[in-house]
Coordinates of C-alpha atoms in Angstrom, one line a residue:
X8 CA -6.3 5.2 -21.6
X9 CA -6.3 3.5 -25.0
X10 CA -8.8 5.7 -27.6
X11 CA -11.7 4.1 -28.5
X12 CA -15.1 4.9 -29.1
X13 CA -18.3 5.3 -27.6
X14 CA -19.8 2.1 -28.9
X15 CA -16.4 0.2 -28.3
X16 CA -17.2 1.2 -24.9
X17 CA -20.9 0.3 -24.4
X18 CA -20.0 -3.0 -26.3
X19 CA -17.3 -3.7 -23.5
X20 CA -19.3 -2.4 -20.5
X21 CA -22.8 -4.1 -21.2
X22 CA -24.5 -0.8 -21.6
X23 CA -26.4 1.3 -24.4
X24 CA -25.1 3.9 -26.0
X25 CA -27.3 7.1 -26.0
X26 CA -25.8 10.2 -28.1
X27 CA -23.1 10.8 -30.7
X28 CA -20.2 7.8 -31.2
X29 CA -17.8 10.3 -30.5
X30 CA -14.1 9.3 -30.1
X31 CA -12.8 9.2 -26.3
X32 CA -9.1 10.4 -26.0
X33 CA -8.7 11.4 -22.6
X34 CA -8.6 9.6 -19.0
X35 CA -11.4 7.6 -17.3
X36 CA -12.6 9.4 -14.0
X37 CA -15.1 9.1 -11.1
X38 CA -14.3 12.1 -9.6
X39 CA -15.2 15.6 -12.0
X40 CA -12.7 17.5 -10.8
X41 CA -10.2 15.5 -12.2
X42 CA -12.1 15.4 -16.1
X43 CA -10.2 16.5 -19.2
X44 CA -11.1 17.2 -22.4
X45 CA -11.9 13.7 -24.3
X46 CA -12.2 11.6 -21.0
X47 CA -14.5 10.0 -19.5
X48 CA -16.7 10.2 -16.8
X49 CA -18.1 7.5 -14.9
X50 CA -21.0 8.9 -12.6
X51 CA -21.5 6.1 -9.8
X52 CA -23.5 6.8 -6.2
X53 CA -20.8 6.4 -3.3
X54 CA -21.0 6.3 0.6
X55 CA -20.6 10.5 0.8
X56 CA -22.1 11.3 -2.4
X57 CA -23.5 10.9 -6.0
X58 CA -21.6 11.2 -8.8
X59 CA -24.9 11.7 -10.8
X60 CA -24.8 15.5 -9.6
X61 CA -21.8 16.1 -11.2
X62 CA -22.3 15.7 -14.5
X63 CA -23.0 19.2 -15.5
X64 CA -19.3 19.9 -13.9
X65 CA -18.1 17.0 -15.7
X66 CA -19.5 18.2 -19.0
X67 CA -17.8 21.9 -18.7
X68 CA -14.3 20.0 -17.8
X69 CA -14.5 18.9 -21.3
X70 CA -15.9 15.6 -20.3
X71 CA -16.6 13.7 -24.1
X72 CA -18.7 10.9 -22.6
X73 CA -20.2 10.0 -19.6
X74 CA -21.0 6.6 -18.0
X75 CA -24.3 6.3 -15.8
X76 CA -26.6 4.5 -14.0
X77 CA -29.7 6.3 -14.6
X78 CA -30.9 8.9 -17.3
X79 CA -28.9 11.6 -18.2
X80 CA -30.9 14.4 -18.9
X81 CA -27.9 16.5 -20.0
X82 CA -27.2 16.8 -23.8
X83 CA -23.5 14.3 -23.9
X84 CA -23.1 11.6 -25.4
X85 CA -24.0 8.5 -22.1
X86 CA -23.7 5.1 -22.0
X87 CA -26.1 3.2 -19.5
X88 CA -25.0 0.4 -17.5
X89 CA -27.1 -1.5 -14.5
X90 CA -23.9 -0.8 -11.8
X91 CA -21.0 1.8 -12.6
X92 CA -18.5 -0.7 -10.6
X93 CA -19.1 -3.6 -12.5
X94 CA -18.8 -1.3 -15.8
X95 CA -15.5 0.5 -14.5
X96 CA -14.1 -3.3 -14.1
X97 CA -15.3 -4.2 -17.3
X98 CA -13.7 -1.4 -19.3
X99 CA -10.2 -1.8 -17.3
X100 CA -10.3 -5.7 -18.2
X101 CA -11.0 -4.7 -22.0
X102 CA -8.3 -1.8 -22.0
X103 CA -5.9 -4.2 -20.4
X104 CA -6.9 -7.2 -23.3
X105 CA -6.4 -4.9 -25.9
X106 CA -2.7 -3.4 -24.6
X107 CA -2.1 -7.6 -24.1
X108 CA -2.8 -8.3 -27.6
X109 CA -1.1 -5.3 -29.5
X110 CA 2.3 -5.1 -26.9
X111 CA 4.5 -6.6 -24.2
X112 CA 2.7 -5.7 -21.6
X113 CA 2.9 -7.8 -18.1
X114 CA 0.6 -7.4 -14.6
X115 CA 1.9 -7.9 -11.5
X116 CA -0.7 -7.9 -8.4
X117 CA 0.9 -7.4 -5.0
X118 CA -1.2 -8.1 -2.2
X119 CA -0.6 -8.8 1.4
X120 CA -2.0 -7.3 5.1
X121 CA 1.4 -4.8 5.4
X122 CA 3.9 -3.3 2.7
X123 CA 1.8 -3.0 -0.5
X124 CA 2.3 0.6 -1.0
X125 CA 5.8 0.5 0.0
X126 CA 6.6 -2.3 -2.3
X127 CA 5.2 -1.2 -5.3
X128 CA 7.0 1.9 -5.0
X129 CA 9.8 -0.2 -5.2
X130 CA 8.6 -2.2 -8.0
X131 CA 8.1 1.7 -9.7
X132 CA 11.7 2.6 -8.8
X133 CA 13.4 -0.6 -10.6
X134 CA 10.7 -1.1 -13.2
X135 CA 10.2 2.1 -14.9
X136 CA 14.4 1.9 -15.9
X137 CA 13.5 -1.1 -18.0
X138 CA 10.2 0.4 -19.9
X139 CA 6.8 2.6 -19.4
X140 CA 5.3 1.3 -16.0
X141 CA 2.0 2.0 -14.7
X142 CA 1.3 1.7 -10.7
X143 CA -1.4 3.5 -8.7
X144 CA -2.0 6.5 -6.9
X145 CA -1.3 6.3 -3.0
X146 CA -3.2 3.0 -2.4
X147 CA -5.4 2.7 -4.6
X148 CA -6.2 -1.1 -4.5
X149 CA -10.0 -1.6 -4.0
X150 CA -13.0 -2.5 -6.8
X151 CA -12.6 1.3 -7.8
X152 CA -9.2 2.0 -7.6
X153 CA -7.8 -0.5 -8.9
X154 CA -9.3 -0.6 -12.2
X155 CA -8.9 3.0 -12.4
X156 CA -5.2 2.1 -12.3
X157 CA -5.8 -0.8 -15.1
X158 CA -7.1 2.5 -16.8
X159 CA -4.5 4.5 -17.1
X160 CA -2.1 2.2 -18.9
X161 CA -2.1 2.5 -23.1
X162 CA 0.1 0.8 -26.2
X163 CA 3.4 1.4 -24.9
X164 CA 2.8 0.6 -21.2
X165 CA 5.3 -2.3 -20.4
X166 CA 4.4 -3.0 -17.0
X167 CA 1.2 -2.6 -14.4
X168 CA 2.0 -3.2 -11.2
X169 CA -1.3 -3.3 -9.1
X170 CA -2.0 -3.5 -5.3
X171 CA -4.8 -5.4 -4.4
X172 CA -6.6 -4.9 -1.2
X173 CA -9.5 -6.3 0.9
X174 CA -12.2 -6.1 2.6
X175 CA -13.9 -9.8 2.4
X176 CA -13.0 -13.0 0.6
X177 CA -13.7 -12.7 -3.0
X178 CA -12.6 -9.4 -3.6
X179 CA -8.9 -9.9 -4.7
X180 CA -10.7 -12.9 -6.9
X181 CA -12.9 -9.7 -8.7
X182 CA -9.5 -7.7 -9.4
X183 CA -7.8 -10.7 -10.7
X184 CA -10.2 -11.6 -12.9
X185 CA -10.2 -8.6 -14.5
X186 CA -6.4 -8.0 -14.8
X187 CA -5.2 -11.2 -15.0
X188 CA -1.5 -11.1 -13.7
X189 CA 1.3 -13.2 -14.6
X190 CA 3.2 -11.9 -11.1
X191 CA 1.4 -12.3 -8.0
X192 CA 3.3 -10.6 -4.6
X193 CA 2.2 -12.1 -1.1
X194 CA 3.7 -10.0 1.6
X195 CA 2.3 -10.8 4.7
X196 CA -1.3 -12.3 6.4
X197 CA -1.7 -10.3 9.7
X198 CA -4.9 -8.8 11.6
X199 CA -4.8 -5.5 9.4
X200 CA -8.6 -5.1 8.7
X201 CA -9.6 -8.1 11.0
X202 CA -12.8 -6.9 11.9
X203 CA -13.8 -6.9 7.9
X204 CA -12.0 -10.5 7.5
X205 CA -14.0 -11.8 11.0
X206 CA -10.1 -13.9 11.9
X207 CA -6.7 -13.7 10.1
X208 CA -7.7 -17.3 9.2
X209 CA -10.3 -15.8 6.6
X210 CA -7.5 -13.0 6.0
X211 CA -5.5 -16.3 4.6
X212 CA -7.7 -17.1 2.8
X213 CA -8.6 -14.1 1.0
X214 CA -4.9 -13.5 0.5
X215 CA -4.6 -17.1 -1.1
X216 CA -6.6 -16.1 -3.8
X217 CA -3.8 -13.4 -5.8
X218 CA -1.7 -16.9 -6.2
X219 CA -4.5 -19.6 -6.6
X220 CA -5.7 -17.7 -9.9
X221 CA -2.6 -17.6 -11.5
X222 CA -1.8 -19.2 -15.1
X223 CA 0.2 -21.6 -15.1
X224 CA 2.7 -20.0 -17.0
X225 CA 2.5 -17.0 -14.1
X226 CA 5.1 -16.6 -10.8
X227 CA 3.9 -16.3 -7.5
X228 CA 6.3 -14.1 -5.2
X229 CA 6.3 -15.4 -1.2
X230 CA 7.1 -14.7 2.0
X231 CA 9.0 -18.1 3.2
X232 CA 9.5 -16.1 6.8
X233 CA 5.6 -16.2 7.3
X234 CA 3.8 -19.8 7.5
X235 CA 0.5 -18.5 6.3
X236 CA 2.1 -17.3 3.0
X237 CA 4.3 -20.1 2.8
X238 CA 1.4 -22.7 2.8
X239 CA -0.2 -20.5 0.0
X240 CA 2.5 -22.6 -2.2
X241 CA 0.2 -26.0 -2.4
X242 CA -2.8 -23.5 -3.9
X243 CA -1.0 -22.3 -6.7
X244 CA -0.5 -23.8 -10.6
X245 CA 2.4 -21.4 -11.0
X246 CA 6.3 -21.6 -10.2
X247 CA 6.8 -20.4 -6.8
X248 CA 9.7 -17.4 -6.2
X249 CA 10.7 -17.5 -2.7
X250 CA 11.9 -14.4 -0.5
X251 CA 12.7 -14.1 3.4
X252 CA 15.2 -13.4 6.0
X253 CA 17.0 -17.1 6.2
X254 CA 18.8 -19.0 4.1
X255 CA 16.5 -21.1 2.0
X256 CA 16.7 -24.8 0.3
X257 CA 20.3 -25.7 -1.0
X258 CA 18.6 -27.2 -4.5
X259 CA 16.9 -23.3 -4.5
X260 CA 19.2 -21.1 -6.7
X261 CA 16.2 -18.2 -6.7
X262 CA 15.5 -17.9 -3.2
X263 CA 16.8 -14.2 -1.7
X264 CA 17.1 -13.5 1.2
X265 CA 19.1 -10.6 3.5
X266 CA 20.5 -10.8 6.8
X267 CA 22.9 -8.3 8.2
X268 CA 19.9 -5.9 8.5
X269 CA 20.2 -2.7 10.5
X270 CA 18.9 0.4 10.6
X271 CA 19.5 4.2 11.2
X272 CA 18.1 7.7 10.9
X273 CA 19.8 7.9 7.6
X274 CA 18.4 4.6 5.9
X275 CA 18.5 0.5 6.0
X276 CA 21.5 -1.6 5.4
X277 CA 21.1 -5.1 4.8
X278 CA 23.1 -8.1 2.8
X279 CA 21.0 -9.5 0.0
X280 CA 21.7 -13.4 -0.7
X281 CA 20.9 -15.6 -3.6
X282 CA 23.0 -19.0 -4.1
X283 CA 26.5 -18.0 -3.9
X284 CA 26.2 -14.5 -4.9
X285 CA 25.7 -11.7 -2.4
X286 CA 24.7 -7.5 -2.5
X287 CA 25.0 -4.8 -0.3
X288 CA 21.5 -3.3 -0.1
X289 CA 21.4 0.6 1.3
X290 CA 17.9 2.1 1.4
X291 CA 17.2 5.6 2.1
X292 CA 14.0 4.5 3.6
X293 CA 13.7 4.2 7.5
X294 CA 12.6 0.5 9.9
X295 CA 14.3 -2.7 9.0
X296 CA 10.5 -4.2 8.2
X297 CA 11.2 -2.6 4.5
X298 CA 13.5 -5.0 4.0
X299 CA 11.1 -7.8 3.5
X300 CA 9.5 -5.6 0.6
X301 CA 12.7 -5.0 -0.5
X302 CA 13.3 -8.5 -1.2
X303 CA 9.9 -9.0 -2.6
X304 CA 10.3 -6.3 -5.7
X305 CA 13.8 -7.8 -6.2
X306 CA 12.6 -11.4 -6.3
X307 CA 10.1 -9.7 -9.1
X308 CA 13.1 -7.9 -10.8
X309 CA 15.1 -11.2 -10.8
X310 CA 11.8 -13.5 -12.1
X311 CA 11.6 -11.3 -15.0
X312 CA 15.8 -11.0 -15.5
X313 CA 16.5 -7.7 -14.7
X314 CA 20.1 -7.7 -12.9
X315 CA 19.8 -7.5 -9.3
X316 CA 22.7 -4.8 -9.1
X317 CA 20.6 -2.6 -11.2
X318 CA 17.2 -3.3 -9.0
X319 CA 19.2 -3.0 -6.2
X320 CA 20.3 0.4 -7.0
X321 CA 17.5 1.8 -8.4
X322 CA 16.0 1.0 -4.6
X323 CA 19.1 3.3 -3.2
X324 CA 17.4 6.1 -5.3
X325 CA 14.0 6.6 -3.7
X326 CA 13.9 9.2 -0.8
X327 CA 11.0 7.7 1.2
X328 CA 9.0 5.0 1.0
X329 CA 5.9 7.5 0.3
X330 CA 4.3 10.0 2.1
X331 CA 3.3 9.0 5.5
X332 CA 4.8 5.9 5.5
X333 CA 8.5 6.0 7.5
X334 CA 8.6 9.6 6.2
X335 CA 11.6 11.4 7.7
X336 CA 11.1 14.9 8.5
X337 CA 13.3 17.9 10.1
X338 CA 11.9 20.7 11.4
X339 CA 14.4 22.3 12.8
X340 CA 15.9 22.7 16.1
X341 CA 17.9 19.4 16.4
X342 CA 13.8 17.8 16.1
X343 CA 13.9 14.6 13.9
X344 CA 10.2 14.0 13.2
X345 CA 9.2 10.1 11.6
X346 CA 6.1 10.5 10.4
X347 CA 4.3 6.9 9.5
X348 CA 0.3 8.0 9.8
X349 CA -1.0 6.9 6.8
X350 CA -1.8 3.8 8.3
X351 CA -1.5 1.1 10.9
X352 CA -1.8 -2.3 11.8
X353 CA -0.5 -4.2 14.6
X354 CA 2.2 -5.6 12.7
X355 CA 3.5 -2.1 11.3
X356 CA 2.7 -0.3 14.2
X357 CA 4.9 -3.0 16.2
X358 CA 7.3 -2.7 13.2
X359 CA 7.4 1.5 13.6
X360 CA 8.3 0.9 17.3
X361 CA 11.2 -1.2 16.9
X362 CA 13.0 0.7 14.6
X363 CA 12.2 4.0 16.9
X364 CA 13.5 2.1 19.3
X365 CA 16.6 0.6 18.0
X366 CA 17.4 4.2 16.0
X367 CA 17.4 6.0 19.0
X368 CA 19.7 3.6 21.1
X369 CA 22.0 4.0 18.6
X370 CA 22.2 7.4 18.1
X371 CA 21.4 8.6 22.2
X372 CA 18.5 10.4 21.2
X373 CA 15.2 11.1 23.1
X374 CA 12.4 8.5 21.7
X375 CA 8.9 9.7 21.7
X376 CA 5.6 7.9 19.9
X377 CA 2.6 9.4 19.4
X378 CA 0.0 6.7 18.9
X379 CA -3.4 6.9 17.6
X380 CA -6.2 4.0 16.7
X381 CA -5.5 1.3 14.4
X382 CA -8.8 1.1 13.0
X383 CA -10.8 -2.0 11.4
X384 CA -9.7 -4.6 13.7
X385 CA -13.3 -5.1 15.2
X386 CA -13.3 -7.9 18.3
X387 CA -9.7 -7.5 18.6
X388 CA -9.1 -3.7 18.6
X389 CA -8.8 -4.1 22.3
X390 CA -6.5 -6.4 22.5
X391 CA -4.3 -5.5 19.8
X392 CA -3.9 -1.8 21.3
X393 CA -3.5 -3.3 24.6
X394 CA -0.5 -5.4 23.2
X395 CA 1.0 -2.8 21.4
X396 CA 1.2 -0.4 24.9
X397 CA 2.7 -3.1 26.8
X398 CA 5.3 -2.9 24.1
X399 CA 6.1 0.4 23.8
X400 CA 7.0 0.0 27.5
X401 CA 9.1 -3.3 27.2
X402 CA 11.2 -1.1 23.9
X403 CA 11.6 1.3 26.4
X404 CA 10.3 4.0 24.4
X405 CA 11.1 7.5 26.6
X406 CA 7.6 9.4 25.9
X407 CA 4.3 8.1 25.1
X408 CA 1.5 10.2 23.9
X409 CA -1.8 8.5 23.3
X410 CA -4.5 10.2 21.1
X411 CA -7.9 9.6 20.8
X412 CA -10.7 7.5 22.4
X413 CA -10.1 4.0 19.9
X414 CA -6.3 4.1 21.4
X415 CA -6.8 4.7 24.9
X416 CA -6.3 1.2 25.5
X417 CA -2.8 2.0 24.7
X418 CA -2.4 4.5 27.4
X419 CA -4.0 2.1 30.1
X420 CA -2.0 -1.2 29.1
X421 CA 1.4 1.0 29.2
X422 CA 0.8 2.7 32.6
X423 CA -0.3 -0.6 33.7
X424 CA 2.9 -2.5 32.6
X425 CA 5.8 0.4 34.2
X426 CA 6.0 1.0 37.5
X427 CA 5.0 5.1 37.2
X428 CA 3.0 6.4 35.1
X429 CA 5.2 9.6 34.4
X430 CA 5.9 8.4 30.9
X431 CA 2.7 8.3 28.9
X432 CA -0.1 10.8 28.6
X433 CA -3.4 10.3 27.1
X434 CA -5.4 13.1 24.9
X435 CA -8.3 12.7 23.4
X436 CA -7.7 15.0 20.0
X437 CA -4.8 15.9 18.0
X438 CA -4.8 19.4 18.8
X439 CA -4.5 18.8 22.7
X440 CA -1.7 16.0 21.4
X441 CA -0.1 19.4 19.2
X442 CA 0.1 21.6 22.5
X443 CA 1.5 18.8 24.7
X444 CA 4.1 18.2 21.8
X445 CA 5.1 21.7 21.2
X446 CA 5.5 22.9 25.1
X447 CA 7.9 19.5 25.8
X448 CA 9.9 18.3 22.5
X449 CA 13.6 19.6 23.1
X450 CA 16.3 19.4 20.3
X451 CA 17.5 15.7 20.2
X452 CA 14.3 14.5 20.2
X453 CA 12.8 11.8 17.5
X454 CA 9.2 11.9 17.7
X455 CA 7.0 9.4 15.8
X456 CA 3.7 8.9 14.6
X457 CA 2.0 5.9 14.0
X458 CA -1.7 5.5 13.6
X459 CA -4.1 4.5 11.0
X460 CA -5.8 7.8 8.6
X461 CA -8.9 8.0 10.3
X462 CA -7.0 9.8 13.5
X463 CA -5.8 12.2 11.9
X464 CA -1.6 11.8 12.8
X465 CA -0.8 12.2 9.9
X466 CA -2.1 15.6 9.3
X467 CA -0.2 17.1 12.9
X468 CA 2.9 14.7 11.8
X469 CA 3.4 17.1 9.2
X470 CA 2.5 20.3 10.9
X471 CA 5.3 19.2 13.4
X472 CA 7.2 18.5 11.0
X473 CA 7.1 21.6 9.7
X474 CA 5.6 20.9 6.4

């Protein structure tokens, strides 16, 4: 973060100062463990816990001032504010004025119901060869996180790239109005947290408003393949940058697209298109879906004129898309291990299936997915795992294993849909799912895991996988 001072702070946050003006010089945190000397900590209540009992810990980090929302009875310098989130936005929107005014410094917000992580990885890889860039940690995309990201930039930082999540409508509004970006990304509007959103109608909408507060002077990055996204155009004051997987409107010189996609156990291949000039596009990164956020962070690179053969083969160089995510893993014994159990949604999870499918057939190898809940979709959980077994079946996927109660509608739709039931099995905990796996995967095999974090896939993913 930018050094300021302790009133500098209280004067941006709302809040009073209580204590010495003492000079901050280190990072914001909410979490103590993570205080250095000179930071900042910002003690805030939260679902699990209360940051207020952590001051003392804070303190002996090194902690030089500390943000709270009731008295602080230790002897640090404290600033008082009514709410810690409102305050944490506060400061980030301050930080990120400041770096605005003093340097070149431009936001881009990427939001959308699949591919955020992924694609601002890819904004990271093609971005940081052209000057300091800032993105977050993991996922970090909510009222916390993402100003905690806004936080971390300082003079020299030449590009923030932000994902925005959420839960209801008005949050991507909140982050927006704190970080004001000239680039706004929409992926994709699907049911990913439709039991928050109540309908992928309200999703829409909530998606609509990363482009409808743009400047004028700002670029809003679309998905023509996806109607939802495409009508977001009419909503927005900015130039529109299109991106898809069909050729778009002769009198549209910007539009990319790709089309010769494929994809294989050792990466994506795809053709990338704009007017009359064409790219081969080789990702190291598994499932033809990341070709879509592909395109997105190079319609980005192109909007702010870095050459596409450059972004294109700063893309080549990233090993994975990040951890849990499409992650390839071998652990030995002719076992190729996909591990993408970070998080799901009916749309990635369909996504993770296809390209099991299809990089199996190609290379005559054993196809086994082990599924767990995709959580968050409320009224249509049901449904949605019900649809996604009948598919596995129709792919022809060889071995399904189904784990955990909020799936099992996975295991009943897919012995329901073939015409024995040999091929799926349903558990109800990853460590039944671990002995199941490790008494019948043979070399050849490529197993993969798709579920959303709170199953825990992810963790036995990687214990298969040997890491």
């Amino acid at each position: 973060m930018l050094r300021m001072r302790a009133s500098e702070i209280a004067a941006a946050v709302g809040g009073a100062l209580h204590g010495a003006d003492v000079e901050v010089t280190g990072s914001v945190e909410t979490d103590s463990r993570l205080v250095t000397p000179g930071g900042v900590f910002f003690a805030m209540p939260g679902e699990a816990t209360d940051g207020h009992r952590f001051i003392d810990a804070a303190i002996e980090a090194g902690a030089a001032l500390v943000v709270a929302e009731r008295a602080v009875e230790q002897d640090v310098p404290h600033v008082l504010v009514p709410e810690g989130v409102t305050a944490l936005g506060a400061l980030a929107a301050e930080v990120i004025r400041r770096v605005r005014a003093g340097g070149e410094l431009t936001v881009i917000g990427v939001t959308g119901s699949n591919g955020k992580t992924t694609t601002k990885n890819m904004l990271q890889a093609i971005l940081e060869q052209h000057g300091p860039t800032v993105t977050p940690v993991k996922s970090f995309n909510n009222e916390v996180g993402a100003p905690m990201t806004m936080l971390r930039i300082d003079e020299a930082t030449r590009y923030l790239v932000l994902e925005m999540g959420a839960s209801v409508e008005g949050d991507i509004a909140r982050l927006t109005a704190v970080s004001h970006p000239e680039i706004g990304v929409v992926l994709k509007v699907g049911l990913a947290h439709a039991g928050e959103f109540g309908g992928i109608e309200t999703t829409a909408r909530a998606k609509t408003e990363m482009v409808r507060d743009l400047p004028e002077h700002g670029i809003a990055v679309l998905n023509r393949d996806d109607e939802r996204v495409r009508a977001m155009a009419a909503a927005t004051a900015a130039r529109v940058v299109w991106f898809g997987t069909e050729p778009g409107p002769a009198d549209d010189p910007t539009h990319l697209w790709a089309d010769a996609v494929d994809s294989t156990l050792e990466g994506t291949v795809a053709a990338v298109h704009r007017g009359e000039r064409s790219w081969p596009l080789r990702l190291r990164i598994l499932g033809e879906h990341h070709v879509l956020n592909a395109l997105a962070a190079l319609a980005v690179a192109d909007a702010l004129g870095i050459e596409l053969e450059a972004a294109i083969a700063a893309l080549g160089t990233m090993e994975r898309a990040e951890r849990g995510r499409m992650e390839l893993l071998e652990p030995g014994g002719g076992i190729t291990v996909i591990n993408d159990a970070y998080n799901a949604s009916p749309d990635s999870a369909a996504a993770a299936l296809r390209a099991l499918a299809h990089m199996t057939r190609q290379a005559g190898r054993r196809s086994i997915a082990v599924l767990g809940e995709m959580a968050e979709l409320g009224p249509h959980a049901v449904e949605e795992h019900d649809r996604l077994g009948r598919q596995a079946v129709r792919l022809r996927i060889d071995r399904l294993v189904v784990v955990g109660p909020g799936a099992k509608a996975i295991h009943d739709a897919a012995e329901l849909e073939s015409s024995f039931g040999q091929e799926t099995t349903y558990v109800a905990t990853a460590e039944e799912a671990e002995a199941l796996l490790r008494g019948e995967l043979t070399a050849g095999d490529v197993v993969l895991f798709k579920s959303s974090n709170v199953s825990g896939l992810q963790v036995l993913a990687e214990r298969i996988g040997g890491l």
